[in-house]
Short mmCIF file of C-alpha atoms in Angstrom, two decimals:
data_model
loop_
_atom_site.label_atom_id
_atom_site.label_comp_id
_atom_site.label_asym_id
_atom_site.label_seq_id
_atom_site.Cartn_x
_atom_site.Cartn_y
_atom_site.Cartn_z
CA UNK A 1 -15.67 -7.19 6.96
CA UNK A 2 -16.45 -7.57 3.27
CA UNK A 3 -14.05 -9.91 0.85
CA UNK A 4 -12.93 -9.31 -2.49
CA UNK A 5 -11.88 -11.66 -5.34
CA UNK A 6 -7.77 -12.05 -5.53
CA UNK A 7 -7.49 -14.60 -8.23
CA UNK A 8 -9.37 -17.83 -6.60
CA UNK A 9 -9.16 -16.40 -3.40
CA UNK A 10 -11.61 -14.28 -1.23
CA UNK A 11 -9.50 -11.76 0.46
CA UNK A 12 -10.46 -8.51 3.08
CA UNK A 13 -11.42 -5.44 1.27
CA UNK A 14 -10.09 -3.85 3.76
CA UNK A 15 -6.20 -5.04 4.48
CA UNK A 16 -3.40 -4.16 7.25
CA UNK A 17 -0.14 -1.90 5.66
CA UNK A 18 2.69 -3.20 7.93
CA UNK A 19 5.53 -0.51 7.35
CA UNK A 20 4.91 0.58 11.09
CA UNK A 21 5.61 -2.48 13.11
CA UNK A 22 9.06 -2.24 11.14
CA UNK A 23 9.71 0.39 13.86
CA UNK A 24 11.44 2.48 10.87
CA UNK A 25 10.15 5.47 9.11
CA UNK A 26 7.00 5.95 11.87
CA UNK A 27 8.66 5.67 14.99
CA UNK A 28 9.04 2.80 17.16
CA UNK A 29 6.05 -0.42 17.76
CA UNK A 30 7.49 -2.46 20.20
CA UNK A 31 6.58 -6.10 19.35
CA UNK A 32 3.94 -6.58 22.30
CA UNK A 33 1.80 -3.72 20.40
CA UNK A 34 2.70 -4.88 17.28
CA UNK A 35 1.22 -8.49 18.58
CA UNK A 36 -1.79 -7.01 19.49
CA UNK A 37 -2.44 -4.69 16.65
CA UNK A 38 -2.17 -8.00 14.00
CA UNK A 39 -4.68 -9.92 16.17
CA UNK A 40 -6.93 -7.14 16.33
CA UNK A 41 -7.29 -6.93 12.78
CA UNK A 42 -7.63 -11.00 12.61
CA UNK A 43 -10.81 -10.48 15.36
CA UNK A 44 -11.91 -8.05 13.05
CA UNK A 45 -12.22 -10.73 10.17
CA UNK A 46 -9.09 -9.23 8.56
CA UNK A 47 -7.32 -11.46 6.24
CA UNK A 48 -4.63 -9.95 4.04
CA UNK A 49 -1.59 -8.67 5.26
CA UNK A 50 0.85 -6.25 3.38
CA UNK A 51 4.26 -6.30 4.18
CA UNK A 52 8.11 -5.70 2.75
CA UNK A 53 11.72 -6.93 3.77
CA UNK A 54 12.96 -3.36 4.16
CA UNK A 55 10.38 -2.72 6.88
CA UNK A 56 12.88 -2.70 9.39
CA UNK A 57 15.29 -4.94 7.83
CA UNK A 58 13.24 -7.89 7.95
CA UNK A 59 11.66 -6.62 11.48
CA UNK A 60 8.11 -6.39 10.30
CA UNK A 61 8.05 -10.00 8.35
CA UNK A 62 9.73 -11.33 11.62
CA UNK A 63 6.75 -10.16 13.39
CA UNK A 64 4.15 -11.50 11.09
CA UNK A 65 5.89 -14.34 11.07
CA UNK A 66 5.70 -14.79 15.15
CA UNK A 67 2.23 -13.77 14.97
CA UNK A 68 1.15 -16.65 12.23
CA UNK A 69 2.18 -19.29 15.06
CA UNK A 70 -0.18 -18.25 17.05
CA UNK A 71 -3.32 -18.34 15.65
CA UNK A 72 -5.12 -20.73 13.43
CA UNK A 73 -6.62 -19.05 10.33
CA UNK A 74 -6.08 -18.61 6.91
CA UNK A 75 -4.24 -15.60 6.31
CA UNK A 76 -2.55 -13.97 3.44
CA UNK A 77 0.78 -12.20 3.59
CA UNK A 78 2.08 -9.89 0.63
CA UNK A 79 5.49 -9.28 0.94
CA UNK A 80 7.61 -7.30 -1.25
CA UNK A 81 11.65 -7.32 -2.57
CA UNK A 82 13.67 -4.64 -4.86
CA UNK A 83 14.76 -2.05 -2.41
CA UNK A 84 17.52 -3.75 -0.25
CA UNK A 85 21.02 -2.40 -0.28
CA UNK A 86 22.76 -4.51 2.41
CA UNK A 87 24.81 -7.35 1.95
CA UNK A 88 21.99 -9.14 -0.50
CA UNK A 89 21.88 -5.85 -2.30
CA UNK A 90 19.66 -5.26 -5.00
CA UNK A 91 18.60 -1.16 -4.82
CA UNK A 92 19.30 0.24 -7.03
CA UNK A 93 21.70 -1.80 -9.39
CA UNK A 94 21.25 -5.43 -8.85
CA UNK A 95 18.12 -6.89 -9.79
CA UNK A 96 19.62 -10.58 -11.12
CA UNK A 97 17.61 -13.65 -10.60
CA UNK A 98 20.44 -14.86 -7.84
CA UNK A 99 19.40 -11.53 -5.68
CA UNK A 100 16.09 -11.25 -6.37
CA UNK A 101 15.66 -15.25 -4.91
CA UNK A 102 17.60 -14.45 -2.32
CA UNK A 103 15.63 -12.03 -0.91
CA UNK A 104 12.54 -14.13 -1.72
CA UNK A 105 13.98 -16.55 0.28
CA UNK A 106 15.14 -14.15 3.33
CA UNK A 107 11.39 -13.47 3.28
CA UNK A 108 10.01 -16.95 3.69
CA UNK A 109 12.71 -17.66 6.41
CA UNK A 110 11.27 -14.35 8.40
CA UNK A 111 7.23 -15.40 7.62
CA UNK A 112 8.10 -19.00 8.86
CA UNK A 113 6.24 -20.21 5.09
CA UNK A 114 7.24 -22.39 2.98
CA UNK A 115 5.72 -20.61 -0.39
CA UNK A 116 4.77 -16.39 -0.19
CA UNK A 117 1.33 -15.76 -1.18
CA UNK A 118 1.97 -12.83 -2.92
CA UNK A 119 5.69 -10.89 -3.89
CA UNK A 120 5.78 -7.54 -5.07
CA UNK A 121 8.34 -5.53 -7.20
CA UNK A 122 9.08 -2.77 -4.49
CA UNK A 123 8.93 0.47 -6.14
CA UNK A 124 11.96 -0.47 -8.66
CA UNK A 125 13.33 1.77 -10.95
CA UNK A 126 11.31 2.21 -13.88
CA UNK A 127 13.84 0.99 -16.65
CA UNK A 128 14.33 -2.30 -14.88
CA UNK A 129 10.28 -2.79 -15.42
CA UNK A 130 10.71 -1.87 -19.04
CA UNK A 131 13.52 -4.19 -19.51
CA UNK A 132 11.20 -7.24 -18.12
CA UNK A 133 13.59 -9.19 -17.28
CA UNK A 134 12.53 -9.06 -13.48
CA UNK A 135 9.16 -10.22 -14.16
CA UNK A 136 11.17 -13.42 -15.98
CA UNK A 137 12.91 -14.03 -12.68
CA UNK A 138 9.15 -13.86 -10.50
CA UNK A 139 7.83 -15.94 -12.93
CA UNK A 140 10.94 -18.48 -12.44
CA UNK A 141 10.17 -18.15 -8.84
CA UNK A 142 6.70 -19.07 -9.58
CA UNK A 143 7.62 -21.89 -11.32
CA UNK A 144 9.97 -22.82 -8.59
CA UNK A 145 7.51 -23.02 -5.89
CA UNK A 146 8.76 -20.05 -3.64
CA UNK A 147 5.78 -18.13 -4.82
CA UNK A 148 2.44 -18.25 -5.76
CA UNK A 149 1.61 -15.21 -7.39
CA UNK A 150 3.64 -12.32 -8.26
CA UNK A 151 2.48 -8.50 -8.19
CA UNK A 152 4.37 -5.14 -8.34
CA UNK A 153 3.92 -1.98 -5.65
CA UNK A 154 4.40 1.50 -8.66
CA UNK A 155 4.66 5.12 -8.13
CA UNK A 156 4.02 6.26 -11.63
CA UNK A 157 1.31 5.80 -14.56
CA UNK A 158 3.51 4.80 -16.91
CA UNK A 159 4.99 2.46 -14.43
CA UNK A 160 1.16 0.60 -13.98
CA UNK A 161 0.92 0.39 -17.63
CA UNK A 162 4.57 -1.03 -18.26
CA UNK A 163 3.54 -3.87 -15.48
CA UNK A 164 -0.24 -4.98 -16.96
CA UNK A 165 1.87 -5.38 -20.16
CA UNK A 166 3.38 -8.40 -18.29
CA UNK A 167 2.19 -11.88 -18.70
CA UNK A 168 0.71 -13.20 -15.25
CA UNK A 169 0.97 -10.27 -13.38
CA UNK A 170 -1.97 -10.87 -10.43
CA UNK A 171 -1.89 -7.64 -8.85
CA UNK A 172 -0.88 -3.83 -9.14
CA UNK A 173 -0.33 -1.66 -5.75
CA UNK A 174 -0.73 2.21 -5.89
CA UNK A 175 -1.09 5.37 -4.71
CA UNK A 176 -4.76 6.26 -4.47
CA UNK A 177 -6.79 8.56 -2.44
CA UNK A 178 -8.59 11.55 -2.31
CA UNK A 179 -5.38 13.47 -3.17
CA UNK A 180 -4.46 11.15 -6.07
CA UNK A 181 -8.11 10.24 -7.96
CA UNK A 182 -6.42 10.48 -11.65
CA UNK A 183 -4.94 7.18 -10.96
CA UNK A 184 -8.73 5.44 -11.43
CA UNK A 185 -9.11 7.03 -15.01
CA UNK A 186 -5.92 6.07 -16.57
CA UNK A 187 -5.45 2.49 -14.71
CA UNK A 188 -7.91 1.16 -13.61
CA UNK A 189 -10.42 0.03 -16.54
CA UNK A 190 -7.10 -1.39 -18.14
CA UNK A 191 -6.08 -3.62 -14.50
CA UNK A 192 -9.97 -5.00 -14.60
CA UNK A 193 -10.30 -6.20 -17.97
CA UNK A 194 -6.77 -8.02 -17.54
CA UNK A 195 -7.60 -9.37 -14.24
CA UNK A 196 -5.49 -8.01 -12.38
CA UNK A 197 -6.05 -7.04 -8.97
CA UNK A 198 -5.45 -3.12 -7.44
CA UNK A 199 -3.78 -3.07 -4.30
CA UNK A 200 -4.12 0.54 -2.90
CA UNK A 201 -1.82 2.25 -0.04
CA UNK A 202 -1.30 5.26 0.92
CA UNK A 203 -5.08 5.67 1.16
CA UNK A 204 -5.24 8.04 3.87
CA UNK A 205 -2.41 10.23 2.57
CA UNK A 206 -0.17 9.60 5.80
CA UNK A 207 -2.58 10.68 8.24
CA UNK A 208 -3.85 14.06 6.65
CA UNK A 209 -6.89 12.26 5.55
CA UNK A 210 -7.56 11.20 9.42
CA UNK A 211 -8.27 14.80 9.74
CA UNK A 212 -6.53 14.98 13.03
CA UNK A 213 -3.90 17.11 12.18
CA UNK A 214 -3.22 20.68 12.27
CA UNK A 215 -0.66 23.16 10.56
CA UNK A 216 1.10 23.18 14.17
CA UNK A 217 1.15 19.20 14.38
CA UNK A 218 4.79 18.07 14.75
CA UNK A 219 6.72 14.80 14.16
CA UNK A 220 9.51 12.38 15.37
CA UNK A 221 12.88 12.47 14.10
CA UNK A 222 12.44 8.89 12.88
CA UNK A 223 9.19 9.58 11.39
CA UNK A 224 9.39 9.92 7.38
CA UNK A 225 6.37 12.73 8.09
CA UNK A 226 9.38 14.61 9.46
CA UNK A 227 12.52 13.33 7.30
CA UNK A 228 10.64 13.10 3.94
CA UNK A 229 7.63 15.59 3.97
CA UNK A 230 9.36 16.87 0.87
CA UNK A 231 10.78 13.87 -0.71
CA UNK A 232 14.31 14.19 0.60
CA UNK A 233 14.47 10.31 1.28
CA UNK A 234 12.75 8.47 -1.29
CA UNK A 235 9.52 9.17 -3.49
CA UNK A 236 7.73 12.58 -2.18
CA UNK A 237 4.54 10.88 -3.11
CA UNK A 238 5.10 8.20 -0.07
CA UNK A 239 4.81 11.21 2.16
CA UNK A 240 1.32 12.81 2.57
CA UNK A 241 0.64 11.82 -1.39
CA UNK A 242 3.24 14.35 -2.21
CA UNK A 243 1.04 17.34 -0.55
CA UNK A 244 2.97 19.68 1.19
CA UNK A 245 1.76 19.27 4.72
CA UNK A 246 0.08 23.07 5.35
CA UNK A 247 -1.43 22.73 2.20
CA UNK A 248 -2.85 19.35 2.95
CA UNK A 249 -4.15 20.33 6.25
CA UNK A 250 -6.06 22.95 4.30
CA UNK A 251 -7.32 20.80 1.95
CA UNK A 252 -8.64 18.09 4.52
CA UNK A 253 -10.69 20.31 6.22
CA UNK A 254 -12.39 21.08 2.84
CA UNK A 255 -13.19 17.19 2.38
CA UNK A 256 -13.82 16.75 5.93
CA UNK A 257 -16.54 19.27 6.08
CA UNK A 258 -18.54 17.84 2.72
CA UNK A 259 -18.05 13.75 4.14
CA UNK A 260 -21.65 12.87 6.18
CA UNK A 261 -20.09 13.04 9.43
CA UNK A 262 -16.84 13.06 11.45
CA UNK A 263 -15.46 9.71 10.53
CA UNK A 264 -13.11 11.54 8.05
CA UNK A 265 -10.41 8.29 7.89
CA UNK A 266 -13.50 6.14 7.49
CA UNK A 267 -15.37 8.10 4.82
CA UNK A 268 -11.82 8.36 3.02
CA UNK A 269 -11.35 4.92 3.17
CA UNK A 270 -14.82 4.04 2.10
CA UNK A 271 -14.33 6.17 -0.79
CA UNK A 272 -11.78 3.91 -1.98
CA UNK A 273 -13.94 1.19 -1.91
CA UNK A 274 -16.24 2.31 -4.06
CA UNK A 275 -14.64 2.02 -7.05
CA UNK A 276 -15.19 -1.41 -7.87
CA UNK A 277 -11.81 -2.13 -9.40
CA UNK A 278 -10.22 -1.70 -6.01
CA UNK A 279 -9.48 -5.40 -4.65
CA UNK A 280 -8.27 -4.31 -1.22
CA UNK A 281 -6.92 -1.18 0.30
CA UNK A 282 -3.83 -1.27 3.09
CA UNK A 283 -3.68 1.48 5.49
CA UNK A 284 -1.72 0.84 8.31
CA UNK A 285 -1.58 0.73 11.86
CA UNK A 286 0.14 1.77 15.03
CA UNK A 287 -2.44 1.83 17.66
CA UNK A 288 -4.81 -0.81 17.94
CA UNK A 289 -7.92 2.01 17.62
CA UNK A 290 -6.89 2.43 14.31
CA UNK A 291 -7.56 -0.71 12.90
CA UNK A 292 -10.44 -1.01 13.89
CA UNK A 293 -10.84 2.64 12.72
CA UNK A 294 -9.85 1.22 9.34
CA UNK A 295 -11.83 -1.78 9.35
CA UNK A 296 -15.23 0.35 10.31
CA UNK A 297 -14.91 1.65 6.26
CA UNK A 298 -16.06 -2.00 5.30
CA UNK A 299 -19.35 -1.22 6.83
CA UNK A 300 -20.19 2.02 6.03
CA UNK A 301 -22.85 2.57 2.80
CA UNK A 302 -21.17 4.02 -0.10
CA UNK A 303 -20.82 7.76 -0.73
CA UNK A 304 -23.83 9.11 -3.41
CA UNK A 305 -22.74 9.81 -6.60
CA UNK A 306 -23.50 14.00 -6.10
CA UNK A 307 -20.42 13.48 -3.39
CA UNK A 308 -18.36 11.63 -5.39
CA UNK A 309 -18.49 14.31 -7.99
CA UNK A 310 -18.09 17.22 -5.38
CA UNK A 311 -15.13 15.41 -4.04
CA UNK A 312 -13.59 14.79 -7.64
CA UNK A 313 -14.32 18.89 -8.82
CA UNK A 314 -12.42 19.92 -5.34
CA UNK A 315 -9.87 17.34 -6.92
CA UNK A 316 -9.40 18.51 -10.32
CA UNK A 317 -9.68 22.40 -9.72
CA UNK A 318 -7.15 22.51 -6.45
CA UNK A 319 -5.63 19.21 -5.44
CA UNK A 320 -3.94 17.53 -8.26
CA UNK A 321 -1.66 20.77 -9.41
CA UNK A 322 -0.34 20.49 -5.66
CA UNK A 323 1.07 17.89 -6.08
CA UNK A 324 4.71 17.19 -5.86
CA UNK A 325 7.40 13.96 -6.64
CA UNK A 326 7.12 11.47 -9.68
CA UNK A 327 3.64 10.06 -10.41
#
C-alpha cells in the first residue's frame, strides 16, 4: 500500500467505501463478513475508512465502531452528516447548528471516538453550500472538539467550486472515473493549490468498471443497481456514474480491451491514481476478494501517457454525452 498526504497525516491511497456493510442500497453484509472484510483491508496496510450515518441508519458506523475495539492501529474514519430525515432530521430542510451537532454526535456515539477524524457535508443541497452557513456550524464543531477536520462529499462542479471557496475546508469527495474524467480539468488544479485534499468514490462506476457484468446481469430488489439505475431514488450519478447500464456494459468492454491485461477494476482504479491531485480513492467492498482486488491498484505501475490519452479521446467523443443526472 502506498500513503498520501491528508493535511499532517499519511493516509492509504487506496481507502475502503463503507455504504455496503450498511446492508442498505447493496443488499445485505451480515456483520461477521462485514468483520472480516474491515480487517482484511487493515492486513492489507489500509488505513482510511469512509463512512456515513445514513448507511443503514447508523449500521455501518456501528460496525466500524465494533471493529476499532479490536485491533490496535491507527486508523482513520470519515464519516459524513446532511442526509438524515428521521427523528434528528436534517434532509432536506434542516441544516441548523443544533441538527447538524446532533448528528455529529450520533456519529461519535456509533464509532466509539471521542473526536471524528474527518465529517463530510453529505451531498446537501446546493443552496445550503452557497448560503455557508453550514460550513460556520463544522467550523464551530471544529472549534468545539467533536471534529478535527471538516470536508464535503459533491455531485456537481459548481458544487466543488462553491466548497474550495470555504475557509478550512481539508478535503473535497467526488465522482471520478473513467466515465466522469471532466471532473480533473475543472477541479482539480483549483483543490491542489488550496490544499485541499480529493476524496474520490464511485471510482469503479458501481461495478461496470469491474468488467464483470453483462447486458443480461440482474440485481436485488434492495440493490440501488436495481431501484436507482435511472436516478429514481436519489442522484442518477450515484448509480453506474449516471450511465445507463446497457450502454455502460458497452462501453467497458471498449476500456477493458485497451487496459494491459484483465485486471479491468485494478487498471480503473490505478488510473485514478495517477493523477496526482487524487489523495485517496474509496471503492467499496462486499466480499473480502474485493478488497484486496482494490488494494492490488496501489501496486500496479502507472498507465503510459499514449493510454491515458486513448482512454480520455474514447471519453470525450462517446462517454461524457451519455451521461445522465446533475453533475
Amino acid at each position: 500500500m502506498e500513503y498520501r498526504l491528508f493535511k499532517d497525516e499519511q493516509i492509504a491511497e487506496v481507502g475502503l467505501g463503507t455504504w455496503q456493510l450498511g446492508s442498505a442500497d447493496w443488499g445485505s453484509v451480515d456483520e461477521d463478513a462485514a468483520m472480516q472484510i474491515l480487517k482484511s483491508y487493515i492486513d492489507a496496510g489500509g488505513n482510511f475508512i469512509d463512512t456515513a450515518d445514513v448507511y443503514g441508519m447508523g449500521v455501518s458506523e456501528t460496525v466500524i465502531g465494533r471493529f476499532l475495539k479490536t485491533i490496535d492501529k491507527k486508523i482513520y474514519v470519515a464519516t459524513k452528516l446532511g442526509r438524515r430525515s428521521d427523528s434528528c432530521n436534517g434532509w432536506p430542510q434542516n441544516f441548523t447548528y443544533d441538527t447538524m451537532r446532533r448528528q455529529a454526535e450520533d456519529s461519535l456515539k456509533h464509532l466509539g471516538l471521542s473526536q471524528l477524524f474527518l465529517e463530510q457535508l453529505h451531498c446537501i443541497p446546493t443552496d445550503e453550500m452557497r448560503s455557508g452557513q453550514v460550513f460556520d456550524h463544522l467550523r464551530k464543531l471544529q472549534q468545539e472538539g467533536l471534529i478535527k477536520h471538516f470536508g464535503a462529499s459533491v455531485e456537481t462542479t459548481e458544487e466543488a467550486l462553491l466548497c474550495l471557496e470555504e475557509e478550512g475546508l481539508a478535503s473535497l469527495q467526488i465522482i471520478f472515473n473513467l466515465f466522469r474524467q471532466h471532473v480533473a480539468d475543472e477541479v482539480f488544479a483549483k483543490a491542489k493549490k488550496k490544499g485541499v485534499a480529493i476524496i474520490v468514490r464511485v471510482p469503479l462506476a458501481s461495478g461496470l468498471l469491474s468488467g464483470k457484468f453483462s447486458a443480461d446481469t440482474r440485481f436485488g430488489d434492495k440493490d440501488h443497481r436495481n431501484f436507482n439505475a435511472n436516478g429514481e431514488a436519489f442522484n442518477a450519478g450515484e448509480t453506474f456514474s449516471g450511465i445507463d447500464f446497457k450502454e455502460g456494459v458497452k462501453f467497458s468492454g471498449q476500456i477493458k480491451s485497451m487496459l494491459p491485461d484483465e485486471r479491468m477494476a485494478q487498471w480503473a482504479i490505478r488510473w485514478i491514481l495517477d493523477h496526482p491531485e487524487v489523495t485517496t480513492v474509496i471503492p467499496g467492498a462486499s466480499k473480502i476478494s474485493q478488497v484486496n482486488s482494490n488494494v492490488e491498484a496501489s501496486t500496479l505501475t502507472p498507465l503510459n501517457a499514449e493510454l491515458h490519452q486513448q482512454l480520455r479521446k474514447l471519453y470525450d467523443e462517446q462517454i461524457k454525452g451519455q451521461i445522465r443526472g446533475h453533475y
